[in-house]
C-alpha cells in the first residue's frame, strides 16, 4: 500500500486561493486573534506529520488486531496508546476548543482539514479524539462554568476523553422513545440508570477518565423528544481537588464485532445509579445535542471523503505500476511501453474512468466541505446578516455534507478497490479495509436516509424554500459574475442549468407534498443527491475559475497543478454532473409507486 | 438473521409462465429425454432443502472461522465436509453433467436456479462444487475419451473436485503473458512447472483428489494468447485400476486472507514437474476455457444476485419488525400502529425505496438470468437457426449477466445492510457478510471492466452491431405483439424508448470509434449498464404481461403474487429504468475528458 501523503497543496489552494479564508479570518475580530495564514500553515504541516508518521503506520495492525474486551476492560490495539499520547502532547486535542478553557479556538475550515488527515491515516484512531471534540462543543456551549472548568479543561488537555451516549437498543434513531432514567438528587445532581448501545469510545485504555454525555429522561418528563435532557456522567467522579474520586458505576457490558473500524471500541454502556450533571436546561437535551450536530455531521462526511482520498492515492500508485494488456490504440498510435511485455493499466479507459471519478469527487467533496465549514465559521464568529447567512447555509448543507460525501466516499473506496482487481480483495493491500471502514459513515450519526429527510423536510420544506434560496442566490450571483468570461462558459452553462433544475424540482416537490406529505419521504434521497451534485458543480466552477486565471497569469511551477484542476473540473462537468438527470427523473416520479404496494406484497 | 427461504414460486413463475421452459424442453429431443416439468420441480424442491437445511446453517460460522492453512494442508470450516458429503451423496455434483459419463444433463435454466439457491445459502460453500462443474464442462467438451472416463466420472460422482488455474501474480487478467511451462514427455504427457495465484478451491480437505485445469505454455509456443494450452493436472496421479497413485508435486503455498468468502480457500498453487495431460489442441487452451466461460460468468452473475436475494429477505423481515418513528402522514391519516410507541420502519418512504429497489432489481436479474440461460440451452441443445440465435444471444449477454448482476447485487447487499441501520454493520446479524461476500463477484472471473469491453468491443463492435440486432429484433417483435394491449402500454412505451436509445447510442459509439478506438474503452462501462437496464425492462415487461393476464383470468390464490409483480414492474419502470438517462449522457460525452489529461496530472 502507498504511504499516505497529506494533500497539503490541495488544502492551501482551497483555503487561500478559492475561498480566501485568510481574508475572512482577518475580517472577523474573534478569529483574527487566533489565526492567520502563517499559523494555519504551521498547523496543517505539523498535523500532516502526525497523520503520516504516527497514525498511518498503526492503521493496518489496528484493523487486524482490533480492540479487545475482557471482564469489562477494553484494550486498544498495539500502538494506539502511544499514538494518542503523542497526539495529546502535541496539543491537538485542544485545536478547535474554547480559548477560555485552554482551547486553541481554530476555525472549522482548519479543523475540518485536520480531521481529514486523521481519518485518511486511520479512521478508527481518529474517532477517539474527534468524538471528544464533539462532546466538548456541546459542553462548551451549554455547560455551567463549573462543569467546564472541571471537565472541559481536562478534555482539551487530552487527559480525559468523552463519548456521546444517545442510542438505545429498542429505539435506534428514534430518540423520543429512549428509556434511560434521570432521578433528581438532593445535591442537585441526578442519578442516571439505563443502557446505551453503539457508544463509540465508551470505554478504552487511552485516558484515565471518560466523560459521557448521556441523553436521559426525568420520571415526569413529557413524552417524545421534548422530554429528553442531557447529562454529563463521568466514569470516575472528580474530587474537589481535581483528583479522580470513586468509580461512578459506568460499565462497559460488551463491545461490538463489526464490519470495519475494528480499532474503534463500539460499546454497550450501562449506567447504574451513576451520578450525572445536567447540561443546559431540563427537557432541552436534544437542542444541546444539535449544537454539535452540524460540526459532527460534517465530520462524518469528511470521514467518508478521507477513506476515498486514501483509496485514490493507493489506486493511482498501483495503476501506474501494474502492467497488463496494451492500449487499444497501440496499432494506430504505436505501443506505449515497448520495452515491457505490457502497458501500465493507466492506458485503459475504464481504469482512467475509475481514477478520475475518484479524483473529481474527492476534490469536489473537499472543496464543498471547505465551503460549508466556512459557513459554520461565519455562523460562529460573524455578526448580523453575515452570521445569519452562515448559519442558514451551514444548517441547510450539513445533511448534504454528511450523506453525499459518505455515499461518494463509499463509492470511491469501492472504485479504488476495483482498480486493484483481485489484489483489492486481499487484506494485506489495505484497500478492502478502506471499504469496510468507510461503510459505517453512511450509517452512524443519523443514517443517510435521515439526513435526506432533514434536508428536504426540515430545512427546505420547513423554510418553504427560503433556506434553499439563500444558496441559489449565492450561486446565481457567481454565475452572473462570470457572464463575460468566455473561458468559464463550459462550466457556467451546465451549472446554471443544474441550479435552474434544482429550483424547479424543489417547487415541484413542495407543491406535490401539499397533497401528500409522503412525496417528501419518497424523493428525499434523490433530492439530496441532486442538490449535492449541483453544489459540487458550484465549487468546481469556482476552482476552475481560479485555476484558469492562474494559468493566464503565470507559467510558473504551479502550472501543472492548475492544469490538472481544469482538466478535472471538465471531467466533473462532462461525466459526473449528468448523474443528476436520472435522479431528477426518479425524484419527480411521485410516491405512488412506493406506497401503492401493500406491505404484504413485498 | 432471517432463515433463508428459497423463492420457489418465483422460479416456477419464470420457468413455466414467463419463459415456458417446459415447452422448450419438450421440443428439443436431447433435452426431452432428460427433463420435464415434474422432474424439474422435484429437483428444485430437493435442492431447496439442501440449501435451507444444510448450507444456510453453516454460513455464519464459515465466515467467522474460515479456512485454515498449516504446512501445506488446507482445512475447511466446521460442517463443510459433512455438508459436501451430503451434497455429493444427493447426486447434486452431477446435475448439469454429460449423461455419457454419469451426469444428469439438466439444462442451464435449472442449474442456474440451483446455483442461486446454493449461493444465497452460502457462497463460500457453493464455490467448491460450482468451480468443479465449470471445469467439468471444459473437460466434457474438449477432453479425450480416456481423460473423461478417468476423471469426469469421478468429478460427477462428487469423489473429486476441480480447480481452474489461470492467474499468475505478474499477469492478472492478461493471460497472454503467463509463464507456467509445459514440457512434452515421451509418454505423451507434459511436465508442468509454474505458480498460480487466486486459485479457488486449489487445495482443501473435502475430496480425496483435486483435478486442476492449468493454463501453460510450451517452450516453443507463440507469444501472447495464441500460445496458451490447457492441461489437466491431478493432485494425485491415478493408477490404471482407478486407485490413487503417487503425489503429483502439486502443492498449496499459502491461502489468501480476504475481505469475504472466508470459507472458500483461495490458494497459491505451485506445480513442480507435475504430470499434466493436454486438453484439446496445443496452443488452443483459451478456446477450451471459453467453452465454460459463458456458463461460469453467468454463474458469477448469479452469485451477485444470490447475496442480494438473501439480503432482501433479511432486510424485509427486519423492517417489518423494527419500530421507529411515525409515518409522515400520521397527522392527516391517523397513527398506523397506535398500540406501540412507534410504527414499523416500513412506513418510511426511504426504507420502502431501498426494499423496492432490491425487490425489483433482484426479480429482474433472476428473470434476465433465466432468459440468458435459456439462450445457452438453445445454443447447447437446439439445431440450425435456433441454435445460432441462442449462441449469439448467450454470447452477447453473458458479460451483462456477469457485470450487471454483480454490480446490482453489490448495490443491493449494501441497501439491505442500510435498512438495518447500525445493526447492519455488526457481524452477528449477517448482513455485512453478504456485502463482503458479494464484493468479489465484481472482481473475479474477469473484472466488470473487462466484461464491459467484452460486450462493447468484442461482441457489439466486433459484429458491427449484428449481434445487438438479434436482441433488439426480439424485443421489437415483443413490443409489436403488445401494440393493441392497452394495459401494457405503461410498460411498452418506456421499453420502446429504451431500445431506440440503445440502438442510437450504439450507432453513435461505433461511428466515433472509427476515428478513435478509445471511445469504446471510455464508454464501455456506461454502455453495459444502459444495455442491462434495457434488457431488464424487456423481461420486466414480459413478467408484467403474464401477471396482468393472470389477474384478468382468475381471482384465485395466486392473485397477491401477480399483483405484487405488476406493482414491482411499475416501480422498475418508474424509478429504476430512468437510471439509463445519466448513463447515456455519460457514454455519449466522448473519450477526450478521460485521455486529454496526462498521467502525471492525476
mmCIF file of N, CA and C in Angstrom, chain A residues 28-64:
data_model
loop_
_atom_site.group_PDB
_atom_site.id
_atom_site.type_symbol
_atom_site.label_atom_id
_atom_site.label_comp_id
_atom_site.label_asym_id
_atom_site.label_seq_id
_atom_site.Cartn_x
_atom_site.Cartn_y
_atom_site.Cartn_z
ATOM 1 N N UNK A 28 -12.855 38.979 10.766
ATOM 2 C CA UNK A 28 -13.684 38.665 11.936
ATOM 3 C C UNK A 28 -12.832 38.772 13.205
ATOM 4 N N UNK A 29 -13.115 39.756 14.047
ATOM 5 C CA UNK A 29 -12.230 40.033 15.194
ATOM 6 C C UNK A 29 -11.971 38.809 16.075
ATOM 7 N N UNK A 30 -13.022 38.015 16.336
ATOM 8 C CA UNK A 30 -12.840 36.875 17.238
ATOM 9 C C UNK A 30 -11.871 35.847 16.649
ATOM 10 N N UNK A 31 -11.828 35.788 15.335
ATOM 11 C CA UNK A 31 -10.908 34.837 14.697
ATOM 12 C C UNK A 31 -9.522 35.442 14.491
ATOM 13 N N UNK A 32 -9.510 36.741 14.228
ATOM 14 C CA UNK A 32 -8.237 37.403 13.924
ATOM 15 C C UNK A 32 -7.243 37.230 15.067
ATOM 16 N N UNK A 33 -7.782 37.146 16.280
ATOM 17 C CA UNK A 33 -6.892 36.952 17.442
ATOM 18 C C UNK A 33 -6.208 35.586 17.427
ATOM 19 N N UNK A 34 -6.900 34.600 16.866
ATOM 20 C CA UNK A 34 -6.405 33.218 16.973
ATOM 21 C C UNK A 34 -5.558 32.766 15.791
ATOM 22 N N UNK A 35 -5.925 33.222 14.613
ATOM 23 C CA UNK A 35 -5.366 32.545 13.443
ATOM 24 C C UNK A 35 -5.035 33.513 12.309
ATOM 25 N N UNK A 36 -3.932 33.251 11.663
ATOM 26 C CA UNK A 36 -3.627 33.894 10.403
ATOM 27 C C UNK A 36 -3.033 32.822 9.492
ATOM 28 N N UNK A 37 -2.681 33.234 8.293
ATOM 29 C CA UNK A 37 -2.230 32.252 7.313
ATOM 30 C C UNK A 37 -0.994 31.491 7.791
ATOM 31 N N UNK A 38 -0.086 32.225 8.412
ATOM 32 C CA UNK A 38 1.160 31.598 8.856
ATOM 33 C C UNK A 38 0.888 30.523 9.916
ATOM 34 N N UNK A 39 0.063 30.875 10.888
ATOM 35 C CA UNK A 39 -0.316 29.913 11.932
ATOM 36 C C UNK A 39 -0.998 28.693 11.312
ATOM 37 N N UNK A 40 -1.922 28.987 10.423
ATOM 38 C CA UNK A 40 -2.687 27.905 9.806
ATOM 39 C C UNK A 40 -1.770 26.944 9.057
ATOM 40 N N UNK A 41 -0.841 27.493 8.314
ATOM 41 C CA UNK A 41 0.063 26.632 7.554
ATOM 42 C C UNK A 41 0.925 25.784 8.492
ATOM 43 N N UNK A 42 1.376 26.390 9.565
ATOM 44 C CA UNK A 42 2.185 25.632 10.526
ATOM 45 C C UNK A 42 1.363 24.489 11.121
ATOM 46 N N UNK A 43 0.108 24.782 11.431
ATOM 47 C CA UNK A 43 -0.774 23.750 11.997
ATOM 48 C C UNK A 43 -0.960 22.603 11.015
ATOM 49 N N UNK A 44 -1.278 22.941 9.765
ATOM 50 C CA UNK A 44 -1.519 21.888 8.780
ATOM 51 C C UNK A 44 -0.268 21.034 8.561
ATOM 52 N N UNK A 45 0.880 21.698 8.504
ATOM 53 C CA UNK A 45 2.115 20.934 8.269
ATOM 54 C C UNK A 45 2.461 20.022 9.440
ATOM 55 N N UNK A 46 2.269 20.522 10.648
ATOM 56 C CA UNK A 46 2.582 19.685 11.812
ATOM 57 C C UNK A 46 1.592 18.544 11.941
ATOM 58 N N UNK A 47 0.333 18.855 11.649
ATOM 59 C CA UNK A 47 -0.693 17.809 11.731
ATOM 60 C C UNK A 47 -0.424 16.731 10.686
ATOM 61 N N UNK A 48 0.036 17.148 9.523
ATOM 62 C CA UNK A 48 0.348 16.178 8.463
ATOM 63 C C UNK A 48 1.412 15.194 8.951
ATOM 64 N N UNK A 49 2.369 15.692 9.716
ATOM 65 C CA UNK A 49 3.412 14.800 10.233
ATOM 66 C C UNK A 49 2.830 13.739 11.162
ATOM 67 N N UNK A 50 1.933 14.176 12.043
ATOM 68 C CA UNK A 50 1.291 13.223 12.958
ATOM 69 C C UNK A 50 0.552 12.149 12.155
ATOM 70 N N UNK A 51 -0.214 12.609 11.170
ATOM 71 C CA UNK A 51 -1.022 11.666 10.384
ATOM 72 C C UNK A 51 -0.132 10.690 9.626
ATOM 73 N N UNK A 52 0.891 11.232 8.989
ATOM 74 C CA UNK A 52 1.741 10.388 8.140
ATOM 75 C C UNK A 52 2.673 9.493 8.951
ATOM 76 N N UNK A 53 3.172 10.040 10.040
ATOM 77 C CA UNK A 53 4.247 9.319 10.744
ATOM 78 C C UNK A 53 3.754 8.531 11.961
ATOM 79 N N UNK A 54 2.683 8.988 12.602
ATOM 80 C CA UNK A 54 2.232 8.315 13.823
ATOM 81 C C UNK A 54 1.006 7.428 13.595
ATOM 82 N N UNK A 55 0.073 7.913 12.762
ATOM 83 C CA UNK A 55 -1.204 7.189 12.630
ATOM 84 C C UNK A 55 -1.215 6.208 11.461
ATOM 85 N N UNK A 56 -0.725 6.655 10.333
ATOM 86 C CA UNK A 56 -0.720 5.774 9.161
ATOM 87 C C UNK A 56 -0.063 4.420 9.478
ATOM 88 N N UNK A 57 1.058 4.418 10.195
ATOM 89 C CA UNK A 57 1.724 3.117 10.432
ATOM 90 C C UNK A 57 0.953 2.141 11.342
ATOM 91 N N UNK A 58 0.001 2.634 12.130
ATOM 92 C CA UNK A 58 -0.688 1.705 13.049
ATOM 93 C C UNK A 58 -2.045 1.230 12.518
ATOM 94 N N UNK A 59 -2.446 1.740 11.368
ATOM 95 C CA UNK A 59 -3.832 1.501 10.927
ATOM 96 C C UNK A 59 -4.091 0.051 10.510
ATOM 97 N N UNK A 60 -3.183 -0.553 9.774
ATOM 98 C CA UNK A 60 -3.400 -1.935 9.318
ATOM 99 C C UNK A 60 -3.437 -2.893 10.496
ATOM 100 N N UNK A 61 -2.478 -2.729 11.367
ATOM 101 C CA UNK A 61 -2.415 -3.585 12.549
ATOM 102 C C UNK A 61 -3.662 -3.380 13.420
ATOM 103 N N UNK A 62 -4.092 -2.135 13.507
ATOM 104 C CA UNK A 62 -5.307 -1.839 14.261
ATOM 105 C C UNK A 62 -6.501 -2.600 13.709
ATOM 106 N N UNK A 63 -6.563 -2.716 12.403
ATOM 107 C CA UNK A 63 -7.663 -3.461 11.782
ATOM 108 C C UNK A 63 -7.543 -4.951 12.077
ATOM 109 N N UNK A 64 -6.345 -5.486 11.980
ATOM 110 C CA UNK A 64 -6.162 -6.931 12.164
ATOM 111 C C UNK A 64 -6.379 -7.344 13.617
#
